[in-house]
mmCIF file of C-alpha atoms in Angstrom:
data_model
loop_
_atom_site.group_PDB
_atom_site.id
_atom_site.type_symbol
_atom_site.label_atom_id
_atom_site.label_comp_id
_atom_site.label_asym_id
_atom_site.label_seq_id
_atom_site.Cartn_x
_atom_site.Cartn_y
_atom_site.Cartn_z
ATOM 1 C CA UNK A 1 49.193 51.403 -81.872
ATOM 2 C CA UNK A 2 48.416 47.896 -82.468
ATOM 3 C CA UNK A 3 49.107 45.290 -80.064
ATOM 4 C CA UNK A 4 48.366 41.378 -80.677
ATOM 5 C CA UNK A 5 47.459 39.062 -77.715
ATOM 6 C CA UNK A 6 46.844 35.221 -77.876
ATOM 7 C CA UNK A 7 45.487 32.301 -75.988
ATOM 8 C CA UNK A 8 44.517 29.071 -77.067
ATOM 9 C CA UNK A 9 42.609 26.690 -74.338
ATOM 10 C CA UNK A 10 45.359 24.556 -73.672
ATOM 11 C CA UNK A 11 47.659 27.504 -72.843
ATOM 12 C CA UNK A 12 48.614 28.984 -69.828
ATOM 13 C CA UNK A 13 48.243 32.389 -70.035
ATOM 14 C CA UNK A 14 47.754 35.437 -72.208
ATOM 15 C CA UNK A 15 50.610 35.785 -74.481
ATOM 16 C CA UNK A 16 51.278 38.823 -76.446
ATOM 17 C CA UNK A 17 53.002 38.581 -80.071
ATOM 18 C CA UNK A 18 54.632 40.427 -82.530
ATOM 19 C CA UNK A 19 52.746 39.412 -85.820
ATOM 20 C CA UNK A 20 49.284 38.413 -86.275
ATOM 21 C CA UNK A 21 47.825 34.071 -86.277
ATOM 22 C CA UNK A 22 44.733 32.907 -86.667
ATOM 23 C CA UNK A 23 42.666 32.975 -83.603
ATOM 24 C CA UNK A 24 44.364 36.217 -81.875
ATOM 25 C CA UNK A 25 43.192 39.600 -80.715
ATOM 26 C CA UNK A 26 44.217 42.698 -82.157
ATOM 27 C CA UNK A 27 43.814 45.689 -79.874
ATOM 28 C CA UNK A 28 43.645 48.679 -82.195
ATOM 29 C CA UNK A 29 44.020 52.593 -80.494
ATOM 30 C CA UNK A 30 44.013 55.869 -82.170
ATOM 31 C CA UNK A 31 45.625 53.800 -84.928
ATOM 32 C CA UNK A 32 47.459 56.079 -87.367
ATOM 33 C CA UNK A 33 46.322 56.335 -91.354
ATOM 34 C CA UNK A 34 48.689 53.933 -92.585
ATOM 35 C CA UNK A 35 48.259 51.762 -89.788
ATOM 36 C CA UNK A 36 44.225 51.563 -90.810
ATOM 37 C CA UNK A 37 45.573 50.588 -94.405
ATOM 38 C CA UNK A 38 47.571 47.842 -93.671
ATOM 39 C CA UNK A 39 44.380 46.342 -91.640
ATOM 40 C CA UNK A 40 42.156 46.832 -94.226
ATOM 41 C CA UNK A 41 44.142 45.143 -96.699
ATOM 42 C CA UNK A 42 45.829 42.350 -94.192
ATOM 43 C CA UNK A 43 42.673 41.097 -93.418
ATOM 44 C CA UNK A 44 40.406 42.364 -95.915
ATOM 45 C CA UNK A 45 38.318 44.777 -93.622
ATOM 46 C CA UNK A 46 36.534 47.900 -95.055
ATOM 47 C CA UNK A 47 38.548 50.958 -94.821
ATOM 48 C CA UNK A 48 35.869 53.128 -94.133
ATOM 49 C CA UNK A 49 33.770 50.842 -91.405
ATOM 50 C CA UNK A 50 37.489 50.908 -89.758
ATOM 51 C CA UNK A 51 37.487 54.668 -89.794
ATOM 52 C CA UNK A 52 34.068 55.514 -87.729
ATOM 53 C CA UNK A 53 35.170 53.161 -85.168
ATOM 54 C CA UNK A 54 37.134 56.299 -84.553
ATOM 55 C CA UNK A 55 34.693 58.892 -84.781
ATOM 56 C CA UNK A 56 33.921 59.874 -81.892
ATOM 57 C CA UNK A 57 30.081 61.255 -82.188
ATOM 58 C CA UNK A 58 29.767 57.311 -84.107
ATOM 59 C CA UNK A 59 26.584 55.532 -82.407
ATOM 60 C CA UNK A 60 26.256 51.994 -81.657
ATOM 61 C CA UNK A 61 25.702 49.824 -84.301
ATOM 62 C CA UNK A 62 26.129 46.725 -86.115
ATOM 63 C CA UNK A 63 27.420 46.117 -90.082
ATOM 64 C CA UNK A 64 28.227 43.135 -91.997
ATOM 65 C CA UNK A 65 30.632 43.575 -94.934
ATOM 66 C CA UNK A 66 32.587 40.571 -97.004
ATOM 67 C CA UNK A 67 32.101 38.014 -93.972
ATOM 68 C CA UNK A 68 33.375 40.553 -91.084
ATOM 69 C CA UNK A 69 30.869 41.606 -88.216
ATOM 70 C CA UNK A 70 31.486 45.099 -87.301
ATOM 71 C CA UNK A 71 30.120 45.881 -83.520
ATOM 72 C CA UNK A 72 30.075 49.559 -82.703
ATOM 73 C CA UNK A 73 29.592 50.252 -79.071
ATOM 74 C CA UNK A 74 30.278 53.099 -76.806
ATOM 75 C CA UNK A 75 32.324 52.735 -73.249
ATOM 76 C CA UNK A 76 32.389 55.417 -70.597
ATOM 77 C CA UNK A 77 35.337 56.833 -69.238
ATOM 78 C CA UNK A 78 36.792 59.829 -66.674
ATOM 79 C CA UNK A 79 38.126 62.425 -68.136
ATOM 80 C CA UNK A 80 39.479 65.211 -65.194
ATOM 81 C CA UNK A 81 36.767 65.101 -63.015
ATOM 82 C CA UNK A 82 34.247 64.581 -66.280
ATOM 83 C CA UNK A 83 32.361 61.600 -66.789
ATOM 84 C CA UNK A 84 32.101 60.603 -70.736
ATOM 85 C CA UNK A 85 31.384 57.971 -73.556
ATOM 86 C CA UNK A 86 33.912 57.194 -76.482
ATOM 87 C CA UNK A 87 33.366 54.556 -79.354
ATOM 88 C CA UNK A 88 34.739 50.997 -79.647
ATOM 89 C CA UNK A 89 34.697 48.998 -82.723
ATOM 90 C CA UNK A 90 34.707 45.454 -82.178
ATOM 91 C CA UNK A 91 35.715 43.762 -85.399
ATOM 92 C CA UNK A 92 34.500 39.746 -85.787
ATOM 93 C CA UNK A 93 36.496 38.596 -87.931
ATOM 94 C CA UNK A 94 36.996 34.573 -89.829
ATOM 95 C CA UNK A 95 40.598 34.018 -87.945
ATOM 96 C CA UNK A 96 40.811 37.103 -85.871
ATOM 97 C CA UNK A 97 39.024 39.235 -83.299
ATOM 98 C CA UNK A 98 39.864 43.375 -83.239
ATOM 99 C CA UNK A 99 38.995 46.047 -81.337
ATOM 100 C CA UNK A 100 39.625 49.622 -82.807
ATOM 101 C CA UNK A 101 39.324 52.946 -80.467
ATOM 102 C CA UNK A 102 40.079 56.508 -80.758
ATOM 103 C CA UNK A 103 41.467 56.032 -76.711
ATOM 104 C CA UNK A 104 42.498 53.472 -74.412
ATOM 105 C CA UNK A 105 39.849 51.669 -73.126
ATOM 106 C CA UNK A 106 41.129 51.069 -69.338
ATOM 107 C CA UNK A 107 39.073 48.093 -68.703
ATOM 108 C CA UNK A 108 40.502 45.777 -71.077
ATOM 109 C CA UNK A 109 43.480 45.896 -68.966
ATOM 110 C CA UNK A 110 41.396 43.224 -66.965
ATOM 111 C CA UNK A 111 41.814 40.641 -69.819
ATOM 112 C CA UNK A 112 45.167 42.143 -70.531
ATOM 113 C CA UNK A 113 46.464 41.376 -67.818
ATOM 114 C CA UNK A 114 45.054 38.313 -66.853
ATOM 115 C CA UNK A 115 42.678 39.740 -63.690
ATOM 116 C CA UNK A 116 39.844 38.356 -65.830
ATOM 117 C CA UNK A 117 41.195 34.964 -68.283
ATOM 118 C CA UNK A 118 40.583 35.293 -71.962
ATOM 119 C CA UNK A 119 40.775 32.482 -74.446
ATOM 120 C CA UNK A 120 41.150 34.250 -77.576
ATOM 121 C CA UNK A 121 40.859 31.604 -79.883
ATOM 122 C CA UNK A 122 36.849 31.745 -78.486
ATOM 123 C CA UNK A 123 36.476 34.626 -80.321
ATOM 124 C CA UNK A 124 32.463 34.844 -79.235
ATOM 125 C CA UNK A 125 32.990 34.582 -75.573
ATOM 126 C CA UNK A 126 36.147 37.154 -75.679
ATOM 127 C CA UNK A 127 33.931 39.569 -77.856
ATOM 128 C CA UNK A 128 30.458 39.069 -74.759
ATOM 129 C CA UNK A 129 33.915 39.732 -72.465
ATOM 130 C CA UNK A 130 34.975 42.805 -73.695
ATOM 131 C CA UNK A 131 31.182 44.035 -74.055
ATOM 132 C CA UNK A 132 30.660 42.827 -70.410
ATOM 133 C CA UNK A 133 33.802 45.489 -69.860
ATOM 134 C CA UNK A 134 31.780 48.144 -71.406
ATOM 135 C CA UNK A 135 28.692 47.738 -69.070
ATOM 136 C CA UNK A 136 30.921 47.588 -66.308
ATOM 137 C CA UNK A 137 32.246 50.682 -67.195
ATOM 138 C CA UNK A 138 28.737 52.724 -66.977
ATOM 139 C CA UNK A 139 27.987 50.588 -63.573
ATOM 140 C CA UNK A 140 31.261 52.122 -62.358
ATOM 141 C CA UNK A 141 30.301 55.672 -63.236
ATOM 142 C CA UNK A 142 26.515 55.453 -62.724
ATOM 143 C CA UNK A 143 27.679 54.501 -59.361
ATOM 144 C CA UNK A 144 29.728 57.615 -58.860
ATOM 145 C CA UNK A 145 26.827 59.781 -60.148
ATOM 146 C CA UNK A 146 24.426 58.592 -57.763
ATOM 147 C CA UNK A 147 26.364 59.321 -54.643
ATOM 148 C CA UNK A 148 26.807 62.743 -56.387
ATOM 149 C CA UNK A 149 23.043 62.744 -56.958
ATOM 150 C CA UNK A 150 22.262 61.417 -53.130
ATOM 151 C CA UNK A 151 24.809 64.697 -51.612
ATOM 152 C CA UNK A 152 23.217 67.389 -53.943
ATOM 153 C CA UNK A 153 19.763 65.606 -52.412
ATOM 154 C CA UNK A 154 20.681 66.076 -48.906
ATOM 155 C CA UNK A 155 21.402 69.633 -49.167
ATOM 156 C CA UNK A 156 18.246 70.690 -50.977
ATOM 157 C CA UNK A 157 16.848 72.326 -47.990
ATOM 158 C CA UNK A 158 19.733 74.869 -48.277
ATOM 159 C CA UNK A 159 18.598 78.636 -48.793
ATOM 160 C CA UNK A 160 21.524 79.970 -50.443
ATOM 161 C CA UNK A 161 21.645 78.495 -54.399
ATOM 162 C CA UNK A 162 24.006 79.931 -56.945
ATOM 163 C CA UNK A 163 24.195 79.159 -60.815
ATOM 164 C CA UNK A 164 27.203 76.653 -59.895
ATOM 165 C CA UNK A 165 24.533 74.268 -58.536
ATOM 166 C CA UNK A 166 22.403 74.765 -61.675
ATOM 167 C CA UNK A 167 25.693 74.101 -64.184
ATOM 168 C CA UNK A 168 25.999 70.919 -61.747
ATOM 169 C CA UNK A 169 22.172 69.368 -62.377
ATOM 170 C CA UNK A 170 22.887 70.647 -66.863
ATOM 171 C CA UNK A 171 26.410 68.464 -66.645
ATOM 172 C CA UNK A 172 24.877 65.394 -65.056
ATOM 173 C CA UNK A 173 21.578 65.438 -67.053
ATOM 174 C CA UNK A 174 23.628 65.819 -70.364
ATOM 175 C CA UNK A 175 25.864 62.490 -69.167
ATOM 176 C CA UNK A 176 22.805 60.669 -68.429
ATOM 177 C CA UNK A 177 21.466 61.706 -71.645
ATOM 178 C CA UNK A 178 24.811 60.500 -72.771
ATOM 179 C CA UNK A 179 24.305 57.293 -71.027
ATOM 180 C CA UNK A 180 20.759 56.561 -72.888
ATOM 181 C CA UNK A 181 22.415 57.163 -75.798
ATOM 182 C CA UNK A 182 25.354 54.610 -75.490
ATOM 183 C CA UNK A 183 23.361 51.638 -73.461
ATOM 184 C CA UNK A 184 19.511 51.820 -75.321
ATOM 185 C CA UNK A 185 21.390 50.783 -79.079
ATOM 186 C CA UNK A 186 23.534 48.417 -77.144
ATOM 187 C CA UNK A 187 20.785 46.699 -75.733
ATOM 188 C CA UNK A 188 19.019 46.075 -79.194
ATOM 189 C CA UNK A 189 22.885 45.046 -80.318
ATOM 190 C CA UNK A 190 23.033 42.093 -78.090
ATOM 191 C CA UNK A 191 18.947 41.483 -79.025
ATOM 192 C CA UNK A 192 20.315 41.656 -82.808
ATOM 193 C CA UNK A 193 23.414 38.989 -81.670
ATOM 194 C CA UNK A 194 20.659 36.163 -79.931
ATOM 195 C CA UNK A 195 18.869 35.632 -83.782
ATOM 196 C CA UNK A 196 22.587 34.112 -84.190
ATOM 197 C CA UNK A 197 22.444 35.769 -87.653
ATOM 198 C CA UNK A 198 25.704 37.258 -87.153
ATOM 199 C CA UNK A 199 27.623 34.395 -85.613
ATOM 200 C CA UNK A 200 27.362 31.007 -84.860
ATOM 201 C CA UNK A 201 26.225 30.838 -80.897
ATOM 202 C CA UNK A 202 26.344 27.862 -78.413
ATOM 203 C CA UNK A 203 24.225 27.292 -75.159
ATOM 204 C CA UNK A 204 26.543 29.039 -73.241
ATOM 205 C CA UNK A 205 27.331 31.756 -75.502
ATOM 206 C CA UNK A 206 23.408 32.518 -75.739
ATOM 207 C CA UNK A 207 23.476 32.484 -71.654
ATOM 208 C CA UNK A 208 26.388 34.467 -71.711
ATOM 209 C CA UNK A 209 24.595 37.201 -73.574
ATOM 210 C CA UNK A 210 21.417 37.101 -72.077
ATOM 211 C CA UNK A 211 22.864 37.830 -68.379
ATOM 212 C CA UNK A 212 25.062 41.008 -70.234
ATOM 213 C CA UNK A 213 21.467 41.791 -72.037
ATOM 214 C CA UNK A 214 19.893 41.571 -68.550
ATOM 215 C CA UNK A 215 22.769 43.692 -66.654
ATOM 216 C CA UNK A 216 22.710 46.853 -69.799
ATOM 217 C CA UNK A 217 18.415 46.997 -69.187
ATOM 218 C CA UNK A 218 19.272 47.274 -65.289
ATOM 219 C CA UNK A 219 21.493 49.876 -66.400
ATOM 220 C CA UNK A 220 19.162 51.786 -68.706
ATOM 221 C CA UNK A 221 16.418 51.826 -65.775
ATOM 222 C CA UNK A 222 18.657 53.105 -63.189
ATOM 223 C CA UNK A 223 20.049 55.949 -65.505
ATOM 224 C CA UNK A 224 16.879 57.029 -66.336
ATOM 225 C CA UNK A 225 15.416 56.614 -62.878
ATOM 226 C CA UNK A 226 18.687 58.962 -62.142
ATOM 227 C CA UNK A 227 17.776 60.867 -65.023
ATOM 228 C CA UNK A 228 14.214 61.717 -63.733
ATOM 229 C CA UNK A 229 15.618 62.202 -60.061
ATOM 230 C CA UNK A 230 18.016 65.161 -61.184
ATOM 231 C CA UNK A 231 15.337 66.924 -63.226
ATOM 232 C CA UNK A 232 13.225 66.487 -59.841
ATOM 233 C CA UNK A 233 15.755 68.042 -57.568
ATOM 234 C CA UNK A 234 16.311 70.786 -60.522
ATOM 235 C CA UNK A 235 13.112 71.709 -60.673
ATOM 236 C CA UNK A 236 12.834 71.868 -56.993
ATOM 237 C CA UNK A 237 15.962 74.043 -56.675
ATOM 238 C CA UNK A 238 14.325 76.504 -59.386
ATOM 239 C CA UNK A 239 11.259 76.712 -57.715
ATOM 240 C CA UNK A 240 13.284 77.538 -53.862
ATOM 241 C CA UNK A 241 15.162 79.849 -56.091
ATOM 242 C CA UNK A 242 11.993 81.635 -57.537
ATOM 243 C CA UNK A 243 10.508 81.518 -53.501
ATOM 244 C CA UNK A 244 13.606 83.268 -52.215
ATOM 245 C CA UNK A 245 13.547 85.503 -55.191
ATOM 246 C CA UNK A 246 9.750 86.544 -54.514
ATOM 247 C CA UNK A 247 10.381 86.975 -50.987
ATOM 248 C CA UNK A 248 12.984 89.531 -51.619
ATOM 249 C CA UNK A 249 10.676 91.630 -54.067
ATOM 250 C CA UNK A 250 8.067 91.273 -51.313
ATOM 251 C CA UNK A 251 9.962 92.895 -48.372
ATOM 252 C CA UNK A 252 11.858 95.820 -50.542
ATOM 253 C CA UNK A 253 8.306 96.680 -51.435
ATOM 254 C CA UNK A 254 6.986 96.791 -47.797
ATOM 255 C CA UNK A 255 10.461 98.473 -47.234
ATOM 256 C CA UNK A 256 9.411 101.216 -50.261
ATOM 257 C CA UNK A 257 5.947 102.186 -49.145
ATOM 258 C CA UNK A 258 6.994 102.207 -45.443
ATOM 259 C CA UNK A 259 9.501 104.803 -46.799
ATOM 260 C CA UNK A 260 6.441 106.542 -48.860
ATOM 261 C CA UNK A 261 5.067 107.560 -45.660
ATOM 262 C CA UNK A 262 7.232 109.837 -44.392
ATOM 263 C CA UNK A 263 7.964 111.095 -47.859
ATOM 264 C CA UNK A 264 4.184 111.559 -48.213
ATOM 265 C CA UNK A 265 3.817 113.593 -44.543
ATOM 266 C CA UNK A 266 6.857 115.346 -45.079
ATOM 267 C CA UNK A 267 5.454 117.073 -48.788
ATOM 268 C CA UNK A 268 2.815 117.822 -46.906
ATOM 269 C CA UNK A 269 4.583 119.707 -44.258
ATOM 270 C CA UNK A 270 6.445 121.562 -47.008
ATOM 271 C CA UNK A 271 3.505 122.877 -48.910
ATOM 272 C CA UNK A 272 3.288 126.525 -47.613
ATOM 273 C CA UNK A 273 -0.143 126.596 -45.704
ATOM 274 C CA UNK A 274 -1.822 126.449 -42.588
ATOM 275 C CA UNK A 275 -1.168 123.007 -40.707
ATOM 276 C CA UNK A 276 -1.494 121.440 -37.698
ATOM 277 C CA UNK A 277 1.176 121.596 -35.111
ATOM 278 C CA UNK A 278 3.091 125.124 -36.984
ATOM 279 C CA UNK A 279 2.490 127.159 -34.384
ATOM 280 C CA UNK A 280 3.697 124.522 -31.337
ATOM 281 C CA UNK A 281 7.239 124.968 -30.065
ATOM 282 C CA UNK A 282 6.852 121.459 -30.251
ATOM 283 C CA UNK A 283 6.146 121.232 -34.119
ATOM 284 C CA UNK A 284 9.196 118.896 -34.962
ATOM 285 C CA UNK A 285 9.124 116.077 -32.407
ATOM 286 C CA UNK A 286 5.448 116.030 -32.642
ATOM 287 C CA UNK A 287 5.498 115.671 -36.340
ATOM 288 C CA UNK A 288 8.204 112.906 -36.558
ATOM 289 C CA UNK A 289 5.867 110.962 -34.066
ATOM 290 C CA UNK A 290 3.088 110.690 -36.101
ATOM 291 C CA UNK A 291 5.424 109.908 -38.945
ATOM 292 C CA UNK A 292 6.567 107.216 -36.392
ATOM 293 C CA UNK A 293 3.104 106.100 -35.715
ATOM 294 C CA UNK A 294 1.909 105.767 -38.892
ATOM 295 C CA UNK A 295 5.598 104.114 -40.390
ATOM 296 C CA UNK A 296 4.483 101.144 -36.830
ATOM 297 C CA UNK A 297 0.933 100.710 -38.297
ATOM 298 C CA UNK A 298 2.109 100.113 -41.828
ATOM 299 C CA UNK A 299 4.633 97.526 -40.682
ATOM 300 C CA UNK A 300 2.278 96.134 -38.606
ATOM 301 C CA UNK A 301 -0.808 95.621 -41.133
ATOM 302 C CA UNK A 302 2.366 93.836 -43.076
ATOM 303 C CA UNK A 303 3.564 91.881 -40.591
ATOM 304 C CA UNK A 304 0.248 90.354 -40.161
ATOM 305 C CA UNK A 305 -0.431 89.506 -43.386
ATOM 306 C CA UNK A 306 2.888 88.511 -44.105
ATOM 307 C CA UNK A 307 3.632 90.873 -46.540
ATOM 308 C CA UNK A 308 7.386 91.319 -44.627
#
């Protein structure tokens, strides 16, 4: 689907239209083959460049090709509880701007709809815009980690773990993996776009994307500080885990040679030979108090040493 927006300066608002003028945005999702075609050939864009924007393992990047600046970024999303990262292509065109997904990008609704003004016809401030959506859009979710992160914290002291806790700390490491993988080439993207080798820049253009560069390297420090506190509390799960685990091996041993020692005087008292107590009318009580005895004296040696 392919829906045009314009502004110029002196208008009032965002307008959307039904064909295409110089200094417009083109918002481009899960465009179909023949809608790719007629972009490539309307405003002479490479077919193929158009075509990873919508791959969805594409990294970010950034190609030039017959006067056309192709940005590939990545913008996080929630998917049913899931937290995930899908490409964006932001094309920089000579008349036009265009960005091409796979899925809608919620958070250009905020330019859409006028939350956040756009002048499209500054084609260089819309495109820092639209990447200052992106970064947003990991804040938003890095946010929702870290309260997930600060609850799992709170109940580490917990004895009872189960491999739902463990799938839990492999899901959020892989998304701030995921993260890393989406912000770091980002980061030397907007480096790449101060040289102004891409794009004529003004002052304010060049402040514009310094604060964004600023805001993604806050980003990339507090996912990996996130990263490295997940991998702590993992760690310290496995390790109560492997405690409890030890403890339990520890007391069904006591348990099994406590058992062993009325096992052990009871062979004895079956072998067919002269023993102590046979002749006593007494033999049975007197025999299961020793075996008493000597089961108290075991669990008492292990009680002290804290083998039980």
């Amino acid at each position: 689907m392919i829906t045009i927006y314009f502004r110029h300066i002196r208008s009032e608002k965002l307008s959307q239209l039904t064909s295409p003028k110089a200094g417009s945005w083109l918002n481009v999702v899960n465009p179909s083959n023949t809608e790719l075609d007629e972009l490539a050939e309307h405003y002479h864009l490479d077919r193929s460049l158009l075509q990873d924007g919508l791959d969805p393992n594409e990294s970010p990047r950034v190609e030039i090709e017959d006067g056309a600046t192709y940005i590939y970024t990545r913008f996080c999303y929630s998917d049913d509880g899931r937290i995930l990262t899908a490409p964006l292509l932001i094309v920089y065109g000579e008349q036009q701007l265009l960005t091409v997904a796979g899925r809608k990008f919620q958070r250009l609704a905020n330019l859409m709809d006028g939350r956040t003004p756009v002048v499209t016809t500054q084609k260089t401030k819309l495109l820092l815009q639209i990447l200052s959506e992106v970064r947003q859009s990991y804040a938003t979710q890095l946010n929702v980690i870290s309260k997930t992160i600060l609850t799992i914290r709170s109940g580490l002291k917990k004895e009872q773990i189960d491999n739902q806790d463990f799938v839990t700390f492999i899901d959020i490491e892989d998304t701030l993996n995921d993260f890393l993988s989406g912000l770091v080439p980002t980061s030397s993207i907007l480096r790449s776009l101060m040289s102004g080798r891409y794009f004529k820049l003004y002052e304010e253009d060049e402040d514009l994307i310094e604060d964004l560069s600023l805001g993604i390297t806050e980003l990339i420090e507090l996912t990996k500080s996130r990263l490295t506190t997940i991998v702590n509390i993992r760690e310290a799960y496995s390790t109560i885990m492997a405690n409890n685990l030890n403890k339990i091996f520890k007391r069904l041993t006591s348990i099994t040679i406590m058992m062993t020692v009325p096992m052990i005087i009871s062979s004895i008292y079956g072998m067919n030979v002269v023993l102590p107590f046979m002749h006593s009318p007494w033999a049975f009580a007197e025999v299961m108090s020793l075996t008493a005895v000597a089961m108290l004296v075991t669990y008492t040696i292990f009680r002290r040493n804290r083998w039980f």
